[in-house]
Coordinates of C-alpha atoms in Angstrom, one line a residue:
X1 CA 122.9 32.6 117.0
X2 CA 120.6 32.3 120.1
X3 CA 122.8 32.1 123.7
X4 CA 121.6 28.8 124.4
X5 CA 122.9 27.7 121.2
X6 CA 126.4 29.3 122.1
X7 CA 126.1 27.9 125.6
X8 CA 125.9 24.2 124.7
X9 CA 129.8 24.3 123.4
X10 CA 130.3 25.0 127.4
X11 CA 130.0 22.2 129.9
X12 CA 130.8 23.7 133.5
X13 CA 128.8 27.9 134.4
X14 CA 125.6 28.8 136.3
X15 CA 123.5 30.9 134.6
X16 CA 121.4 33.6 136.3
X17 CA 118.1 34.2 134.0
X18 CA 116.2 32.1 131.6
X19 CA 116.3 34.5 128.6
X20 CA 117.5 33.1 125.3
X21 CA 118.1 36.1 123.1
X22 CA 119.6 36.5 119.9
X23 CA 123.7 37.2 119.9
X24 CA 124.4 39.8 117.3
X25 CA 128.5 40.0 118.3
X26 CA 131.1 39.1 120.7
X27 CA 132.7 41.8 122.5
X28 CA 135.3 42.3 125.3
X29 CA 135.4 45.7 125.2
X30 CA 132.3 47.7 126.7
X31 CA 132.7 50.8 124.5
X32 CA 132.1 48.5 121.2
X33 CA 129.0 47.0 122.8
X34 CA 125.8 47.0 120.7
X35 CA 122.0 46.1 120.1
X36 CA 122.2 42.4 120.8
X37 CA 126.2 41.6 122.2
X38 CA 127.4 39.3 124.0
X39 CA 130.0 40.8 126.9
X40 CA 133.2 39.2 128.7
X41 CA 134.5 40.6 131.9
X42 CA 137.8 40.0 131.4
X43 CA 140.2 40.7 133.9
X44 CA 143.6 42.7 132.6
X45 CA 146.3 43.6 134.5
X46 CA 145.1 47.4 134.6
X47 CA 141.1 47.4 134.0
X48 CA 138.7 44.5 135.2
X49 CA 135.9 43.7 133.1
X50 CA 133.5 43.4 135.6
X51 CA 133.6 47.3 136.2
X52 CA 131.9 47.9 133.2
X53 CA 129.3 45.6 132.9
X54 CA 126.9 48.5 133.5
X55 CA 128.1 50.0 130.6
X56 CA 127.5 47.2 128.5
X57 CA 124.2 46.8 129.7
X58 CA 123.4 50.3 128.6
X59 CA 125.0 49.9 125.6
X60 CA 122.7 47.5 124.6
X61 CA 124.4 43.9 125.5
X62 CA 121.6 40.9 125.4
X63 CA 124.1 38.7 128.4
X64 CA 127.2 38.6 130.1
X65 CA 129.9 36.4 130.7
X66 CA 131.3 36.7 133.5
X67 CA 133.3 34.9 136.9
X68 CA 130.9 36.3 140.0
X69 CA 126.9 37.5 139.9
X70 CA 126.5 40.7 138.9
X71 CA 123.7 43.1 139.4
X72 CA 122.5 43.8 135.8
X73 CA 119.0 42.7 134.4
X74 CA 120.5 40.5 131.4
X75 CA 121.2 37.4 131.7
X76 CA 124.5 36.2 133.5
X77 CA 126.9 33.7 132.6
X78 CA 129.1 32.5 135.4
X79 CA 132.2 30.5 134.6
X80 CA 135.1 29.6 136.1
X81 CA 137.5 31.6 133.7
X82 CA 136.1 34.3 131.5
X83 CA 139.2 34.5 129.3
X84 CA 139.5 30.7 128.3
X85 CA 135.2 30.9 127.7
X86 CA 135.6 33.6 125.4
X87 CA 138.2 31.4 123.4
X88 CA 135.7 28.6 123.6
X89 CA 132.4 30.6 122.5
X90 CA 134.6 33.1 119.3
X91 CA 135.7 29.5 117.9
X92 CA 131.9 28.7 117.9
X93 CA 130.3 32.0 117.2
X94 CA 132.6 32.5 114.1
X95 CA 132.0 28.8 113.0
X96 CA 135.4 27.5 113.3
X97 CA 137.5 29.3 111.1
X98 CA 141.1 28.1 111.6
X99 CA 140.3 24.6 110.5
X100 CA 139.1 26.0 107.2
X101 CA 142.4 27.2 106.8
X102 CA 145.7 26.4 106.5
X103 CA 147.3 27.9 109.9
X104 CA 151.0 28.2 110.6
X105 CA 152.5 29.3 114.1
X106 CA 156.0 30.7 114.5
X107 CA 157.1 31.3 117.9
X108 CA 160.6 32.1 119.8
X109 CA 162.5 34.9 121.0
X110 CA 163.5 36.5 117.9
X111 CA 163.1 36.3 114.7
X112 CA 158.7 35.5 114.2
X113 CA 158.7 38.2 112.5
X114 CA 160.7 37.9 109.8
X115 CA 159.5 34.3 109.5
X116 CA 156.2 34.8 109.1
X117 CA 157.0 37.5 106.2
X118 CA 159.3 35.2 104.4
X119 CA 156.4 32.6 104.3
X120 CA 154.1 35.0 103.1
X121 CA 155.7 36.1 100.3
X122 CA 157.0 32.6 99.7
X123 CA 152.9 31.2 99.5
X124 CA 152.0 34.4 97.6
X125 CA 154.9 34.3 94.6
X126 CA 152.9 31.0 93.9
X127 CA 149.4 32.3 93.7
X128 CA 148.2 31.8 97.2
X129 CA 146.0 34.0 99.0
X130 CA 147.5 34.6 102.1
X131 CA 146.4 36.2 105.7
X132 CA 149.0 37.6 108.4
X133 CA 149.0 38.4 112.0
X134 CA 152.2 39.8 113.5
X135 CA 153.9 42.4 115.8
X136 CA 153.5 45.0 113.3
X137 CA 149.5 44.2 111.8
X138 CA 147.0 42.0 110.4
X139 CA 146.7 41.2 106.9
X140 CA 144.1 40.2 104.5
X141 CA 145.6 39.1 101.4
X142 CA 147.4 43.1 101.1
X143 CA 144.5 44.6 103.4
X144 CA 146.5 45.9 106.3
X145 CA 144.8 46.2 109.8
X146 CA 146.6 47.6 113.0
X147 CA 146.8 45.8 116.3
X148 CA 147.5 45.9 119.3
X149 CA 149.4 43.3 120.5
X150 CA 152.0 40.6 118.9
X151 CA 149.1 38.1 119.2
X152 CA 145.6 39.1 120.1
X153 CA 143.2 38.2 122.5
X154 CA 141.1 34.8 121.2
X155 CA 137.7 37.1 120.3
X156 CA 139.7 39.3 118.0
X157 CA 142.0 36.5 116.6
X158 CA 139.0 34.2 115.7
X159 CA 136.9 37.0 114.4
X160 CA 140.5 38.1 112.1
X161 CA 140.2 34.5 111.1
X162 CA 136.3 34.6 110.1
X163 CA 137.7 37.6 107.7
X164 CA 140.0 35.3 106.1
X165 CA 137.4 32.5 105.4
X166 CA 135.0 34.9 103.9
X167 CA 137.9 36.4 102.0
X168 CA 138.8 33.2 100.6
X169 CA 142.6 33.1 101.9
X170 CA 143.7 29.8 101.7
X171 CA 146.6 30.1 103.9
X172 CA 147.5 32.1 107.2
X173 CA 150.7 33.0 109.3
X174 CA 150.8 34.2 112.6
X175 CA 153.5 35.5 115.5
X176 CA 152.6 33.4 118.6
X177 CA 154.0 35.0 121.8
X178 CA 154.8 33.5 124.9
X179 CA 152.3 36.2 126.4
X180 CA 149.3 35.1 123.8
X181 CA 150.5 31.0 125.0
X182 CA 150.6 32.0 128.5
X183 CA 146.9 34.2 128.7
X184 CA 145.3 31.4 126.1
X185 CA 144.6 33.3 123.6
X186 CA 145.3 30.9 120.7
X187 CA 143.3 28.4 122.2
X188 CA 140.8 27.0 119.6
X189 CA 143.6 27.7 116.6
X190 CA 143.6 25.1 115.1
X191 CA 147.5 25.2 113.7
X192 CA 148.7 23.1 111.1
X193 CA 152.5 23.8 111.3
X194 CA 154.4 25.3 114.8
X195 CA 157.8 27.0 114.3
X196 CA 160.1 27.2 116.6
X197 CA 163.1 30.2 115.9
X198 CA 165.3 30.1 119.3
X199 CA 164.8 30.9 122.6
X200 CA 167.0 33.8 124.6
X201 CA 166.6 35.8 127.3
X202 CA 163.4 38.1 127.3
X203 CA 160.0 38.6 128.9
X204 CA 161.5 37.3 132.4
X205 CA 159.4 40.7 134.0
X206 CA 156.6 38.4 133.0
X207 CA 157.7 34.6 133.2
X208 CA 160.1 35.3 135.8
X209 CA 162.5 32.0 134.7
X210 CA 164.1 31.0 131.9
X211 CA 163.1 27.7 132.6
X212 CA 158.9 29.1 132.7
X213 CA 159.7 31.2 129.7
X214 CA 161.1 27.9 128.1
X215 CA 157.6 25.8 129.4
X216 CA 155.5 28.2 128.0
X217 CA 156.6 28.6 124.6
X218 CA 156.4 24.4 124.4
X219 CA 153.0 24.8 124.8
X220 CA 152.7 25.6 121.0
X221 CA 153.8 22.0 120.1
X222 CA 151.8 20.6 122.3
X223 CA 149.0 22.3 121.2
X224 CA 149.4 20.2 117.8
X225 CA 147.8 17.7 119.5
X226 CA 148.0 13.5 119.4
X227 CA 146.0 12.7 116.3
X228 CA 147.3 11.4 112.9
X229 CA 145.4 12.6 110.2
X230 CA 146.8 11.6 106.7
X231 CA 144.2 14.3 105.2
X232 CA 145.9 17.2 107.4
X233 CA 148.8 16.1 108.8
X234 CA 150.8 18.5 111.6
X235 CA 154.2 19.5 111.7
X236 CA 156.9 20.6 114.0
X237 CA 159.6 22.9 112.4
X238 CA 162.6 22.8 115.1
X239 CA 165.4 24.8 115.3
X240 CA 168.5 22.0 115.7
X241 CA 170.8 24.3 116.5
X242 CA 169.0 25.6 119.8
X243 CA 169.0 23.2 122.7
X244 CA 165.1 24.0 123.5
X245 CA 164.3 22.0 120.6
X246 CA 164.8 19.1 122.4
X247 CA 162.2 19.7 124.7
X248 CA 159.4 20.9 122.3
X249 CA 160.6 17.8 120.7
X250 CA 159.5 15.3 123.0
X251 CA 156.1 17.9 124.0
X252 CA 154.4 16.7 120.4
X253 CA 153.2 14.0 118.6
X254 CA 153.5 16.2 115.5
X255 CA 155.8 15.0 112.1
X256 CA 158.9 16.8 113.6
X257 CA 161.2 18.8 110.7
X258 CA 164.8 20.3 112.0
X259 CA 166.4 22.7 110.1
X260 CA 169.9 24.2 111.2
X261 CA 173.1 25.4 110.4
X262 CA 175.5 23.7 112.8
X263 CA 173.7 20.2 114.0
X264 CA 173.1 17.8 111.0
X265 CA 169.1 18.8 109.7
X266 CA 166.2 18.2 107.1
X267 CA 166.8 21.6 105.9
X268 CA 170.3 23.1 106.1
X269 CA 172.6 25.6 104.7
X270 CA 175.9 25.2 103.9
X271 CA 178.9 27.7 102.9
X272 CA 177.5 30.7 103.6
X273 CA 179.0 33.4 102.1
X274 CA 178.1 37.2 103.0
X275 CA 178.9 41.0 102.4
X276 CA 177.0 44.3 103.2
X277 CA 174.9 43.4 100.0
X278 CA 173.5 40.0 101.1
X279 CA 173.5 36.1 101.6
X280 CA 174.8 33.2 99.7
X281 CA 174.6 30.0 101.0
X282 CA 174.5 25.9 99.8
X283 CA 170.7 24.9 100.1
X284 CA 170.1 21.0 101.1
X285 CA 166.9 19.7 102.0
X286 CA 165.3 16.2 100.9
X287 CA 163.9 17.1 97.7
X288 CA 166.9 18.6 96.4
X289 CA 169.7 21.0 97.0
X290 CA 170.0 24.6 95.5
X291 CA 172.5 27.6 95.6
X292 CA 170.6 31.0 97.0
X293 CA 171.6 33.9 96.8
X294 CA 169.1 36.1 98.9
X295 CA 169.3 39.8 99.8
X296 CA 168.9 39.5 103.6
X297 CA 172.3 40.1 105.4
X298 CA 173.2 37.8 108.6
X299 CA 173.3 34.4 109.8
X300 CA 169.9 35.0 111.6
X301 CA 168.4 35.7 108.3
X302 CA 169.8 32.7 106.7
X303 CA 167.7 30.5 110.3
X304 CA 164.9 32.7 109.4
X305 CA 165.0 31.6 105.8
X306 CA 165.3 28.1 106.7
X307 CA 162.5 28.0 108.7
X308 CA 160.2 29.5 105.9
X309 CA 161.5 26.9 103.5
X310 CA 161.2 23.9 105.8
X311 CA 157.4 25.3 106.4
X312 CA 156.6 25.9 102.8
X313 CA 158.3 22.4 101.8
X314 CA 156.0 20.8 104.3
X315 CA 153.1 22.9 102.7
X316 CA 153.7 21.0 99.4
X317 CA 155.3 23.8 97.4
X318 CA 158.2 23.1 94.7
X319 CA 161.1 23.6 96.0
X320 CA 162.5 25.5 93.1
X321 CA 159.5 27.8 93.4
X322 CA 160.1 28.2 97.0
X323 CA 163.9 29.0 96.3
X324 CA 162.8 31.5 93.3
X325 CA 161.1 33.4 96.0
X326 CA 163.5 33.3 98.8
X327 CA 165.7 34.8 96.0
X328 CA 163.3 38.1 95.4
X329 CA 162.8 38.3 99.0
X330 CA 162.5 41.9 99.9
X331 CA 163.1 43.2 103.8
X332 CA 161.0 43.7 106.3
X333 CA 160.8 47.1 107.8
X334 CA 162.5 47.8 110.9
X335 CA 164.9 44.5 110.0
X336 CA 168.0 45.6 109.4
X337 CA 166.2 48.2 107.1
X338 CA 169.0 50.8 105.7
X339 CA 168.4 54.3 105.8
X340 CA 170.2 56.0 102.8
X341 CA 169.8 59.4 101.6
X342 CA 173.3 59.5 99.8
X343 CA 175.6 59.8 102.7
X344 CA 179.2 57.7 102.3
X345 CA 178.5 55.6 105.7
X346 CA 175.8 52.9 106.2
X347 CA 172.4 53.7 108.7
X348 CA 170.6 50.4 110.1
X349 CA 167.6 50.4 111.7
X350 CA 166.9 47.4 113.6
X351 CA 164.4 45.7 116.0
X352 CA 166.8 44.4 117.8
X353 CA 165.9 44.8 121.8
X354 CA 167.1 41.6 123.1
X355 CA 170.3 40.7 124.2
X356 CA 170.8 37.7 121.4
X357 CA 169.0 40.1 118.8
X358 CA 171.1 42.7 119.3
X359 CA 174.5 40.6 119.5
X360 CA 173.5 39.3 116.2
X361 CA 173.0 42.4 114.2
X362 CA 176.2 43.3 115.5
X363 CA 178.1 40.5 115.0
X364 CA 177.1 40.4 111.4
X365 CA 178.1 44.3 110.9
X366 CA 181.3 43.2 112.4
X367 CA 182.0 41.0 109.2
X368 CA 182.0 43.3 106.6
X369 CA 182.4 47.2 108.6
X370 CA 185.4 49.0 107.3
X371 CA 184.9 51.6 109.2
X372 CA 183.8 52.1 112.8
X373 CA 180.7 51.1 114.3
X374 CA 178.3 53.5 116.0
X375 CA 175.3 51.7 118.1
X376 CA 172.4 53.8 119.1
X377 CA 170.5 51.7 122.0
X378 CA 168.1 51.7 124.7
X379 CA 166.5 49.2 126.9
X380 CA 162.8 49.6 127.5
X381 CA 160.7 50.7 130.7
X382 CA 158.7 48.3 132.8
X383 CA 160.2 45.1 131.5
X384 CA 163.0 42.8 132.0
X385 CA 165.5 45.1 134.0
X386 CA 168.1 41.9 134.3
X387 CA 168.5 42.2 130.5
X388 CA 170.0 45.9 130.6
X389 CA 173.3 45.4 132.0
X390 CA 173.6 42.8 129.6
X391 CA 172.4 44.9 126.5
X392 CA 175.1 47.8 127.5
X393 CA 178.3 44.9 127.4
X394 CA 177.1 43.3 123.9
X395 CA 177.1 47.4 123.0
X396 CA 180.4 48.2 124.4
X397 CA 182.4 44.9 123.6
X398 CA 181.4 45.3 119.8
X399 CA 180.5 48.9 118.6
X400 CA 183.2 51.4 119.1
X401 CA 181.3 54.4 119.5
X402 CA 178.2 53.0 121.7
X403 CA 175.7 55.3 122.7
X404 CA 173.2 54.9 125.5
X405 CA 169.7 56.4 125.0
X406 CA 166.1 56.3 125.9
X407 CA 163.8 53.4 123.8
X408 CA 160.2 53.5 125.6
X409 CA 160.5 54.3 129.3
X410 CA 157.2 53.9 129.4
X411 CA 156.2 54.5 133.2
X412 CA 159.9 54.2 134.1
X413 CA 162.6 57.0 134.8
X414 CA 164.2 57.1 131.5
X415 CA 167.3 58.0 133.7
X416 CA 167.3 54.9 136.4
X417 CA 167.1 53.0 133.2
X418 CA 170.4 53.9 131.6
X419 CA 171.6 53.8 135.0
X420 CA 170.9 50.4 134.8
X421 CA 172.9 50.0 131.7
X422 CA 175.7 51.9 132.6
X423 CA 176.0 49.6 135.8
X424 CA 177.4 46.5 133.4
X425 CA 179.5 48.5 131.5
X426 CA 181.8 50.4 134.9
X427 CA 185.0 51.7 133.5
X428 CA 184.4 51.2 129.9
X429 CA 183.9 53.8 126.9
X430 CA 180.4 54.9 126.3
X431 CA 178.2 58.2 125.5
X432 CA 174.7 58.5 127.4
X433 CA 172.4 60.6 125.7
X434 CA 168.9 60.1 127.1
X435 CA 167.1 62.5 124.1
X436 CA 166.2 59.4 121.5
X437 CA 166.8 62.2 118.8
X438 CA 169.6 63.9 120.3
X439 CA 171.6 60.8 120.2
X440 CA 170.5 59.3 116.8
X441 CA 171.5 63.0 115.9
X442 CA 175.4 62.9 117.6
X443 CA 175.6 59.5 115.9
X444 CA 175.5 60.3 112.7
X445 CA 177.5 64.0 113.3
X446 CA 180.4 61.6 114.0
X447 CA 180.2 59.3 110.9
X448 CA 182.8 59.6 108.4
X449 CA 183.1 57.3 105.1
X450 CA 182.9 53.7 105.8
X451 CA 181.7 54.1 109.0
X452 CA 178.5 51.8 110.0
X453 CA 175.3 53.0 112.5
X454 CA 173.3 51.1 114.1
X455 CA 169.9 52.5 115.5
X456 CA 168.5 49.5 117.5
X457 CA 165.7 48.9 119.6
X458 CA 162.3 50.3 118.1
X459 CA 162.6 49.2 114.7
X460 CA 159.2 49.5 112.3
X461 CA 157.6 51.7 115.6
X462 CA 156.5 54.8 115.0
X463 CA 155.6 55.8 118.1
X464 CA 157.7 56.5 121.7
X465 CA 156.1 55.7 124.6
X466 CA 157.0 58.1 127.8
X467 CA 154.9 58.1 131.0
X468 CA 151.6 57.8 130.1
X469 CA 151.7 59.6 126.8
X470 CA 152.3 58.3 123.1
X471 CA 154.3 60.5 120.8
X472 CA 155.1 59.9 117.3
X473 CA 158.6 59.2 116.9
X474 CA 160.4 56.7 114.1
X475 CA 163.8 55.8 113.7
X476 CA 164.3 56.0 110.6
X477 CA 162.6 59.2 109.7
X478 CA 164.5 60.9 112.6
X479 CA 167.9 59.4 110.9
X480 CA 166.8 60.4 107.7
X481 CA 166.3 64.2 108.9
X482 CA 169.1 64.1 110.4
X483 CA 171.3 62.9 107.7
X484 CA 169.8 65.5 105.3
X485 CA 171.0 68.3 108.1
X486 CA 174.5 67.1 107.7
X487 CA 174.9 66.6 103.9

C-alpha cells in the first residue's frame, strides 16, 4: 500500500515531504523497523517515541507518524495524536479485519478471563474456529502467542486480527481492560457483543476514582455504536446484579441481555448447589431451562458461566449444545487451579489480587473447608496502595492462618508494602513473611488433613517481578516442590 493511499483514511495532519513510497509494515517499535515501515512515535509513560525516530530511519522506515517536525529525511506525518492515528491507519493497513469476524468484548474487574475461556471452549465444542486475546496470550485456533499486556496496543491487536482472517477463524474473544479503553487501543474493533462481569475496586493508581474507573469501562458499550443492523445485530450482556449495569445500560443503543443471580434476568441460575468438587445450579434462559452440573467451584464461576451462555445464546448456538459444553468445562490455569501431589489438605492457586476477587475465593472455600484455612497473599508494587489495607482485613476476617508476603514489588519496597497491609489489620493475628517462597513454604508445613491453602495473587504468572529484574517464579510449581519436601 502506497502512504498516500493510507493517508486518505486521515482527515486532520501536515505532512512534511512529497514522497509516496510503498508501506511494507506498521511498526511502533523502532527495533522491529524494516525496508519499507511505517513508524509511530508514541508516547509511553517511560520511553517517547520520538527519541527514536533516528533509529527507525536507519533501520530502514520509508515515513513517520508523528505529533511535532522532526529532523529525519523521510517523510513526516504530523497529527494531533499519534496513538489514536495508529488505530485509524492498522484498521486500514490490515483491511479491516474485525468486521470480518465475529468479535466479542468482556470487560470488568474480575472475572474476563475466565469468560472469555468459557466462550471459547463453548464456540469450539460446536466446531467453530475460534481466536483469543487475554491476560495470559493470544490464540489462533490452539496456536498460542505471548503478550504483553491484557489488551494490546491497536497496531498489534489489528495485525492479531489480520492472523485470524487469513486463518479462517470465524469467531474471536478478547479481555478489554479499562487501560486498553482508556489509551484507545480497541478503537477500530469492530465488537459484536460487550460483556460486562462487575465492577470493584482496582486500577485507582491509574483512574484515580471509582466514579472514572466506572466511566471508562462504559465506554465499551458505547462503542457498540447507534446503528440497527438486522444482518449483524449488537449486543450488550449486563451483569443485573451489579449496579454499574445501569449505567452501561443507558451508554448503548445495543440489544441489551442481563443475566444474574439475585435481580430477575434473561439468563439466570437458580438453586445452586456446591461442594469442593463443583457447581450445580437451575439453568433458565428464554429458550429453555436446564440443570448443569459444571466443575467450576464458586458463585463467581457460576456469573462467569452465565455470561458465556448469555453470549453464545445471542451467537445463535443451541442451547443444549451450549449447556453440553459448559458441563465438560475444564479450568483455567491460575483459577482456582488445585495443586495436588497426594497430600490429605487442599492447595489453590488463584488470581485473585483484588479485594472482591479475593473475598470471593474465600468466601467460597468457607463453604465447604473442614479444616482451617491458610491464605498466602500479597499486594502488588506501584499500583493501587488504597487497596492493601483492605486486601489484609478480607485475609484476616476469613482465613485463620493468613500469611502476608511479597506478590510483585516491582519498583516498590517489598517491606513498605506489607507495612501497608499490616496497617488495616492492627491488633489482629497474622504471619508476615516477605520471601514469596518462604511463606508458600510455612503454609503448607502447617497443613494437617482437611486443612485448605490458598496461594493468591499471581495465579497462571510465572514470573516475579522485583526492582527492575524478572525472575522466574510460579505458584504452583513452588507449592508443588514444596509439598513433595514434606510428604
Amino acid at each position: 500500500m502506497r502512504l498516500q493511499d493510507l493517508l486518505a483514511n486521515l482527515h486532520d495532519f501536515t505532512a512534511k515531504g512529497t514522497a509516496n513510497p510503498v508501506i511494507t509494515s506498521l511498526e511502533m517499535d523502532s527495533r522491529e523497523v524494516k525496508q519499507g515501515s511505517l513508524f509511530f512515535c508514541v508516547k509511553g509513560n517511560t520511553f517517547d517515541g520520538h527519541a527514536f525516530s533516528k533509529q527507525a530511519v536507519d533501520n530502514g522506515a520509508a515515513a513517520i507518524i508523528a505529533e511535532r517536525n522532526l529532523d529525519v529525511t523521510i517523510p513526516v506525518i504530523i497529527v494531533r495524536d499519534s496513538r489514536r492515528v495508529m488505530a485509524i491507519l492498522a484498521d486500514a493497513f490490515f483491511n479491516h479485519p474485525t468486521q470480518k469476524l465475529h468479535l466479542i468484548g468482556v470487560t470488568g474487574t474480575n472475572g474476563k478471563t475466565s469468560i472469555t475461556h468459557i466462550i471459547e471452549q463453548i464456540f469450539q465444542s460446536v466446531g467453530r474456529k475460534t481466536g483469543l486475546i487475554g491476560t495470559m496470550y493470544t490464540k489462533i485456533g490452539n496456536r498460542r502467542i505471548d503478550m504483553v499486556n491484557t489488551t494490546p496496543e491497536s497496531l498489534l491487536l489489528q495485525r492479531s486480527f489480520k492472523q485470524m482472517v487469513d486463518e479462517q477463524v470465524e469467531t474471536a474473544v478478547m479481555e478489554v481492560s479499562s487501560h486498553a479503553l482508556d489509551l484507545g487501543r480497541v478503537h477500530g474493533c469492530d465488537f459484536d457483543i460487550a460483556v460486562f462481569s462487575n465492577l470493584t475496586q482496582d486500577h485507582l493508581d491509574y483512574h484515580q476514582s471509582m466514579h472514572e474507573y466506572r466511566r471508562v469501562k462504559g465506554l465499551l458499550f458505547a462503542s457498540l455504536g447507534n446503528r440497527f443492523e438486522h444482518k449483524r445485530p449488537k449486543f450488550a450482556v449486563l451483569n443485573a446484579d451489579d449496579k454499574a449495569s445501569r449505567e452501561y445500560l443507558k451508554s448503548t443503543a445495543a440489544t441489551i441481555i442481563t443475566y444474574g443471580i439475585n435481580q430477575t434476568s434473561d439468563i439466570m441460575a437458580r438453586n445452586i448447589e456446591m461442594n469442593s468438587a463443583g457447581t450445580a445450579f437451575d439453568l433458565e434462559t428464554p429458550v429453555g431451562k436446564y440443570k448443569i452440573t459444571m466443575n467450576l467451584v464458586g458463585l463467581f464461576s457460576v456469573y462467569n458461566v452465565l455470561a458465556a451462555i448469555a453470549v453464545c445464546v445471542v451467537s445463535g448456538i443451541p442451547l443444549q449444545s451450549i449447556v453440553n459444553a459448559v458441563e465438560r468445562v475444564k479450568g483455567v490455569p491460575g483459577r482456582f487451579e488445585l495443586v495436588n501431589q497426594g497430600q490429605n489438605y487442599t492447595v489453590i492457586v488463584d488470581y485473585a489480587h483484588t479485594p472482591d476477587s479475593l473475598e470471593n475465593v474465600l468466601n467460597t472455600v468457607k463453604q465447604f473447608s473442614q479444616g482451617k484455612i491458610l491464605l498466602v497473599v500479597g499486594c502488588g508494587g506501584d499500583r493501587d496502595r488504597s487497596k492493601r489495607p483492605i486486601m489484609a482485613q478480607i485475609a484476616t476476617k476469613y482465613a485463620d492462618i493468613p500469611i502476608f508476603t511479597s506478590d510483585n514489588p516491582r519498583l516498590e519496597n517489598p517491606i513498605q508494602i506489607l507495612e501497608d497491609m499490616e496497617n488495616g489489620v492492627k491488633g489482629e493475628s497474622f504471619f508476615t513473611i516477605p520471601d514469596r517462597e518462604k511463606a508458600i513454604k510455612y503454609a503448607i508445613s502447617k497443613a494437617v488433613k482437611g486443612d485448605i491453602i490458598i496461594i493468591a495473587g499471581k495465579g497462571h504468572e510465572s514470573y516475579q517481578i522485583i526492582g527492575n529484574q524478572t525472575y522466574e517464579f510460579d505458584d504452583r510449581l513452588v507449592a508443588a516442590r514444596a509439598i513433595k519436601e514434606m510428604l
